[in-house]
Amino acid sequence: ITPQSIHVIFSPRKNLDMLQWYADQMKMAAKSVHYTAAFGVAQPIAEVLNQGQSKDISNQEGGLRRSPRIASRCKVTKTSAGSLLRYVLLDNKPSQHSSEKKRCNAEKKGTDYADYYDFRGIEENRVAFGAILPTNGDGDDNANECGESLTGLTTFVDYIHTKYMIVDALTNSPLVITGSANFSAASTDKNDENSLVIQGDTSVADIYFTEFMRLFDHFYSRDKYNEFLAKNATRKPGKGKVWGEVVADESWLRPYFDPSSQLYRERLLLR
């Protein structure tokens, strides 16, 4: 595709080449990927997420868009070259039972299989899935007694039904893929769908990036809160750790300057 262009993609298509092309664009990301998956992650994309960043990609020339003031302070260094982050937003957390069943079926067919339980541990991946805050906090001293609940307006999906992927959103040449089609086999070769592939439009990328991060942070914080409650289910009220407890020292700051930390990568991406 040309540097400044918009392409329309219609489905159904004769084959799954377009789905593989989407996966290839994700694989070539140098700085960031922001990707939504309402109905699971298709295998070509899961295979990419299950890999770390290629050295050839991490050393590509070109960097993030900065204001002149920030750019003057942000010299590209060896430590920041491999700072790829891939944000993955799922509608829900896949069940292990379903994952194991699909893996067994793939093995019987002699094909590879990867999903959330494989790529969640890759250091380049930051994963969130739809969730709500529980009623009464399940023992959290500072919980909202009202909790949260779904509206019940739809039973098709619970949280995430958007379909878009942004590759290198904050660079001078972002790629935005958006439309009615999921990044799936069915949306590629069976369903009546349409998508736009928008290359090099920084204004469009900024709008999609802002909306993505709004949703991602909303659900990621709930995922971590629910994870905290699960780990502290046996805690007695008034004892042990409390969610949102003030940290009196600088320990909270250290991950942002630890090159092995996702927070370090995120600081480099968003500074």
Short mmCIF file of C-alpha atoms in Angstrom, two decimals:
data_model
loop_
_atom_site.label_atom_id
_atom_site.label_comp_id
_atom_site.label_asym_id
_atom_site.label_seq_id
_atom_site.Cartn_x
_atom_site.Cartn_y
_atom_site.Cartn_z
CA ILE A 1 0.00 0.00 0.00
CA THR A 2 1.16 3.54 -0.72
CA PRO A 3 2.34 5.87 2.10
CA GLN A 4 -0.78 8.12 2.11
CA SER A 5 -3.78 6.04 1.07
CA ILE A 6 -7.17 4.54 1.90
CA HIS A 7 -8.21 1.12 0.60
CA VAL A 8 -11.62 -0.54 0.87
CA ILE A 9 -11.70 -4.27 1.57
CA PHE A 10 -14.89 -6.26 0.94
CA SER A 11 -15.81 -9.73 2.16
CA PRO A 12 -16.48 -12.55 1.58
CA ARG A 13 -13.22 -13.23 -0.24
CA LYS A 14 -11.99 -16.28 -2.12
CA ASN A 15 -9.33 -17.12 0.46
CA LEU A 16 -7.78 -16.03 3.77
CA ASP A 17 -4.89 -14.08 2.26
CA MET A 18 -6.27 -10.81 3.65
CA LEU A 19 -6.32 -12.19 7.19
CA GLN A 20 -2.69 -13.26 6.76
CA TRP A 21 -1.88 -9.77 5.46
CA TYR A 22 -3.31 -8.25 8.66
CA ALA A 23 -1.11 -10.60 10.70
CA ASP A 24 1.93 -9.63 8.59
CA GLN A 25 1.31 -5.93 9.31
CA MET A 26 1.21 -6.68 13.01
CA LYS A 27 4.44 -8.65 12.72
CA MET A 28 6.19 -5.70 11.06
CA ALA A 29 5.24 -3.24 13.82
CA ALA A 30 8.26 -1.32 15.10
CA LYS A 31 6.79 0.58 18.06
CA SER A 32 3.23 -0.45 18.91
CA VAL A 33 0.13 -2.45 18.06
CA HIS A 34 -3.37 -1.75 19.36
CA TYR A 35 -5.73 -4.60 18.51
CA THR A 36 -9.31 -5.53 19.46
CA ALA A 37 -10.70 -9.07 19.27
CA ALA A 38 -14.36 -9.55 20.07
CA PHE A 39 -14.59 -13.27 19.27
CA GLY A 40 -11.15 -14.65 20.01
CA VAL A 41 -7.84 -14.33 18.18
CA ALA A 42 -7.42 -15.88 14.73
CA GLN A 43 -4.49 -18.24 14.36
CA PRO A 44 -2.35 -16.10 11.98
CA ILE A 45 -2.55 -13.23 14.48
CA ALA A 46 -2.10 -15.49 17.53
CA GLU A 47 1.10 -16.82 15.97
CA VAL A 48 2.46 -13.27 15.71
CA LEU A 49 1.45 -12.44 19.29
CA ASN A 50 3.18 -15.61 20.44
CA GLN A 51 6.53 -14.29 19.19
CA GLY A 52 8.83 -11.63 20.55
CA GLN A 53 10.02 -8.62 18.56
CA SER A 54 12.35 -9.28 15.65
CA LYS A 55 15.74 -7.57 15.99
CA ASP A 56 15.46 -6.41 12.37
CA ILE A 57 12.19 -4.65 13.17
CA SER A 58 13.32 -3.12 16.46
CA ASN A 59 16.24 -1.39 14.77
CA GLN A 60 14.23 0.23 11.98
CA GLU A 61 14.89 3.91 11.41
CA GLY A 62 12.22 6.42 12.32
CA GLY A 63 10.63 7.09 15.65
CA LEU A 64 7.58 8.31 17.43
CA ARG A 65 5.93 11.64 16.74
CA ARG A 66 6.95 14.20 19.38
CA SER A 67 6.46 17.87 20.01
CA PRO A 68 9.70 19.82 19.33
CA ARG A 69 10.14 20.29 23.09
CA ILE A 70 9.84 16.57 23.85
CA ALA A 71 11.79 15.49 20.76
CA SER A 72 14.80 17.53 21.83
CA ARG A 73 14.92 15.55 25.08
CA CYS A 74 14.16 12.10 23.62
CA LYS A 75 17.27 10.93 21.80
CA VAL A 76 16.97 7.41 20.33
CA THR A 77 19.19 5.09 22.31
CA LYS A 78 20.01 1.40 22.23
CA THR A 79 17.83 0.83 25.28
CA SER A 80 14.77 2.35 23.60
CA ALA A 81 15.21 0.67 20.20
CA GLY A 82 13.44 -2.56 21.22
CA SER A 83 10.49 -0.93 22.94
CA LEU A 84 7.63 -2.61 21.05
CA LEU A 85 4.36 -2.93 22.95
CA ARG A 86 1.32 -4.80 21.64
CA TYR A 87 -1.97 -3.97 23.36
CA VAL A 88 -4.58 -6.70 22.98
CA LEU A 89 -8.17 -6.04 24.04
CA LEU A 90 -10.43 -9.11 24.28
CA ASP A 91 -14.16 -9.24 24.95
CA ASN A 92 -13.63 -11.80 27.71
CA LYS A 93 -11.04 -14.08 29.23
CA PRO A 94 -11.07 -17.41 27.38
CA SER A 95 -11.78 -20.48 29.50
CA GLN A 96 -8.94 -22.94 29.95
CA HIS A 97 -11.31 -25.81 29.17
CA SER A 98 -12.20 -24.31 25.79
CA SER A 99 -8.54 -23.58 25.09
CA GLU A 100 -7.47 -27.15 25.84
CA LYS A 101 -10.28 -28.55 23.69
CA LYS A 102 -9.27 -26.43 20.69
CA ARG A 103 -5.61 -27.36 21.23
CA CYS A 104 -6.45 -31.08 21.26
CA ASN A 105 -8.49 -30.74 18.06
CA ALA A 106 -5.60 -28.93 16.37
CA GLU A 107 -3.15 -31.65 17.42
CA LYS A 108 -5.42 -34.34 15.96
CA LYS A 109 -5.40 -32.43 12.65
CA GLY A 110 -1.63 -31.98 12.83
CA THR A 111 -1.85 -28.17 12.94
CA ASP A 112 -0.38 -25.62 15.32
CA TYR A 113 -2.53 -23.76 17.82
CA ALA A 114 -1.91 -20.67 19.97
CA ASP A 115 -4.21 -18.52 22.06
CA TYR A 116 -4.40 -16.21 25.08
CA TYR A 117 -2.77 -18.78 27.38
CA ASP A 118 0.28 -18.85 25.11
CA PHE A 119 0.80 -15.20 24.22
CA ARG A 120 -0.21 -13.61 27.55
CA GLY A 121 3.30 -14.27 28.89
CA ILE A 122 5.19 -12.65 25.98
CA GLU A 123 6.88 -9.50 27.27
CA GLU A 124 5.77 -7.41 24.28
CA ASN A 125 2.08 -8.15 24.95
CA ARG A 126 -0.16 -6.20 27.31
CA VAL A 127 -3.57 -7.92 27.45
CA ALA A 128 -6.92 -6.77 28.85
CA PHE A 129 -10.37 -8.29 28.66
CA GLY A 130 -13.86 -7.11 29.49
CA ALA A 131 -14.76 -7.12 33.18
CA ILE A 132 -16.90 -5.37 35.78
CA LEU A 133 -16.29 -4.42 39.40
CA PRO A 134 -17.99 -6.88 41.76
CA THR A 135 -20.82 -5.87 44.05
CA ASN A 136 -19.74 -5.27 47.68
CA GLY A 137 -16.10 -5.71 46.72
CA ASP A 138 -15.91 -9.26 48.06
CA GLY A 139 -13.99 -8.20 51.12
CA ASP A 140 -12.22 -5.09 49.87
CA ASP A 141 -12.38 -2.44 52.60
CA ASN A 142 -12.57 0.40 50.04
CA ALA A 143 -14.94 -1.19 47.52
CA ASN A 144 -17.95 0.48 45.98
CA GLU A 145 -20.96 -1.18 47.57
CA CYS A 146 -23.01 -0.73 44.39
CA GLY A 147 -20.55 -2.53 42.12
CA GLU A 148 -21.18 -2.69 38.35
CA SER A 149 -23.43 -4.74 36.12
CA LEU A 150 -24.12 -5.26 32.41
CA THR A 151 -27.11 -3.52 30.86
CA GLY A 152 -28.53 -6.70 29.35
CA LEU A 153 -29.23 -4.88 26.08
CA THR A 154 -27.33 -7.55 24.12
CA THR A 155 -26.36 -11.16 24.72
CA PHE A 156 -24.17 -11.40 21.60
CA VAL A 157 -21.11 -9.85 23.18
CA ASP A 158 -20.65 -8.52 26.70
CA TYR A 159 -18.00 -5.81 26.43
CA ILE A 160 -16.03 -5.37 23.21
CA HIS A 161 -17.51 -5.40 19.71
CA THR A 162 -15.23 -2.88 18.00
CA LYS A 163 -13.04 -4.14 15.18
CA TYR A 164 -9.85 -2.23 14.56
CA MET A 165 -6.09 -2.55 14.65
CA ILE A 166 -3.56 0.27 14.75
CA VAL A 167 0.06 -0.40 13.85
CA ASP A 168 2.68 2.14 14.99
CA ALA A 169 -0.03 4.62 15.97
CA LEU A 170 2.31 7.35 17.22
CA THR A 171 4.73 7.34 14.31
CA ASN A 172 4.59 9.45 11.14
CA SER A 173 3.29 6.47 9.17
CA PRO A 174 0.54 4.79 11.21
CA LEU A 175 -1.70 2.07 9.81
CA VAL A 176 -5.37 1.89 10.84
CA ILE A 177 -7.56 -1.06 9.87
CA THR A 178 -11.22 -0.65 10.80
CA GLY A 179 -14.68 -1.67 9.68
CA SER A 180 -17.44 -4.20 10.26
CA ALA A 181 -15.19 -7.25 9.85
CA ASN A 182 -13.60 -9.08 12.74
CA PHE A 183 -10.03 -10.22 12.25
CA SER A 184 -11.25 -13.77 11.76
CA ALA A 185 -11.59 -16.46 9.10
CA ALA A 186 -15.39 -16.22 9.03
CA SER A 187 -15.32 -12.45 8.49
CA THR A 188 -12.81 -12.90 5.69
CA ASP A 189 -14.23 -15.69 3.53
CA LYS A 190 -17.87 -16.15 4.66
CA ASN A 191 -19.58 -13.01 6.01
CA ASP A 192 -20.69 -9.89 4.16
CA GLU A 193 -18.28 -7.33 5.62
CA ASN A 194 -16.26 -4.25 4.71
CA SER A 195 -13.10 -2.69 6.09
CA LEU A 196 -10.93 0.36 5.52
CA VAL A 197 -7.14 0.20 5.45
CA ILE A 198 -5.91 3.73 6.19
CA GLN A 199 -2.18 4.33 5.79
CA GLY A 200 -0.30 7.43 6.92
CA ASP A 201 -3.18 9.52 8.32
CA THR A 202 -1.93 10.66 11.72
CA SER A 203 -5.19 12.44 12.60
CA VAL A 204 -7.25 9.29 12.11
CA ALA A 205 -4.65 7.24 14.01
CA ASP A 206 -4.73 9.67 16.94
CA ILE A 207 -8.52 9.41 17.21
CA TYR A 208 -8.50 5.61 17.14
CA PHE A 209 -5.52 5.46 19.51
CA THR A 210 -7.26 7.70 22.06
CA GLU A 211 -10.44 5.63 21.98
CA PHE A 212 -8.51 2.37 22.22
CA MET A 213 -6.55 3.49 25.27
CA ARG A 214 -9.73 4.75 26.93
CA LEU A 215 -11.26 1.30 26.62
CA PHE A 216 -8.07 -0.60 27.40
CA ASP A 217 -7.28 1.30 30.60
CA HIS A 218 -10.92 1.04 31.72
CA PHE A 219 -10.88 -2.76 31.51
CA TYR A 220 -7.23 -3.35 32.45
CA SER A 221 -7.76 -1.65 35.81
CA ARG A 222 -10.78 -3.88 36.46
CA ASP A 223 -8.84 -6.99 35.47
CA LYS A 224 -6.10 -6.12 37.94
CA TYR A 225 -8.60 -5.26 40.67
CA ASN A 226 -10.44 -8.58 40.26
CA GLU A 227 -7.09 -10.39 40.16
CA PHE A 228 -6.15 -8.69 43.44
CA LEU A 229 -9.43 -9.77 45.05
CA ALA A 230 -8.92 -13.37 43.92
CA LYS A 231 -5.41 -13.48 45.42
CA ASN A 232 -6.63 -11.97 48.69
CA ALA A 233 -9.92 -13.86 48.98
CA THR A 234 -9.05 -15.19 52.44
CA ARG A 235 -7.83 -11.85 53.81
CA LYS A 236 -9.53 -10.76 56.99
CA PRO A 237 -11.00 -7.20 56.99
CA GLY A 238 -8.47 -4.68 58.26
CA LYS A 239 -5.48 -6.96 57.69
CA GLY A 240 -3.10 -7.54 54.79
CA LYS A 241 -2.94 -5.51 51.58
CA VAL A 242 -5.71 -3.12 50.58
CA TRP A 243 -6.42 -2.09 46.98
CA GLY A 244 -5.29 1.49 46.37
CA GLU A 245 -3.11 1.56 49.48
CA VAL A 246 -0.69 4.49 49.48
CA VAL A 247 2.93 3.52 48.73
CA ALA A 248 5.14 5.64 50.97
CA ASP A 249 8.46 4.93 49.21
CA GLU A 250 9.67 5.03 45.59
CA SER A 251 9.13 1.33 44.88
CA TRP A 252 6.16 2.13 42.60
CA LEU A 253 8.49 4.16 40.37
CA ARG A 254 11.15 1.50 39.72
CA PRO A 255 9.31 -0.59 37.08
CA TYR A 256 9.09 2.49 34.85
CA PHE A 257 12.91 2.51 34.63
CA ASP A 258 13.47 -1.25 34.50
CA PRO A 259 14.11 -2.26 30.83
CA SER A 260 12.56 -5.68 31.49
CA SER A 261 9.25 -4.11 32.56
CA GLN A 262 6.20 -3.41 30.40
CA LEU A 263 5.80 -0.12 32.26
CA TYR A 264 9.27 0.86 31.01
CA ARG A 265 8.18 0.15 27.43
CA GLU A 266 4.95 2.09 27.95
CA ARG A 267 6.85 5.07 29.36
CA LEU A 268 9.02 5.18 26.23
CA LEU A 269 5.97 4.89 23.99
CA LEU A 270 3.82 7.56 25.67
CA ARG A 271 6.37 10.09 26.92
#
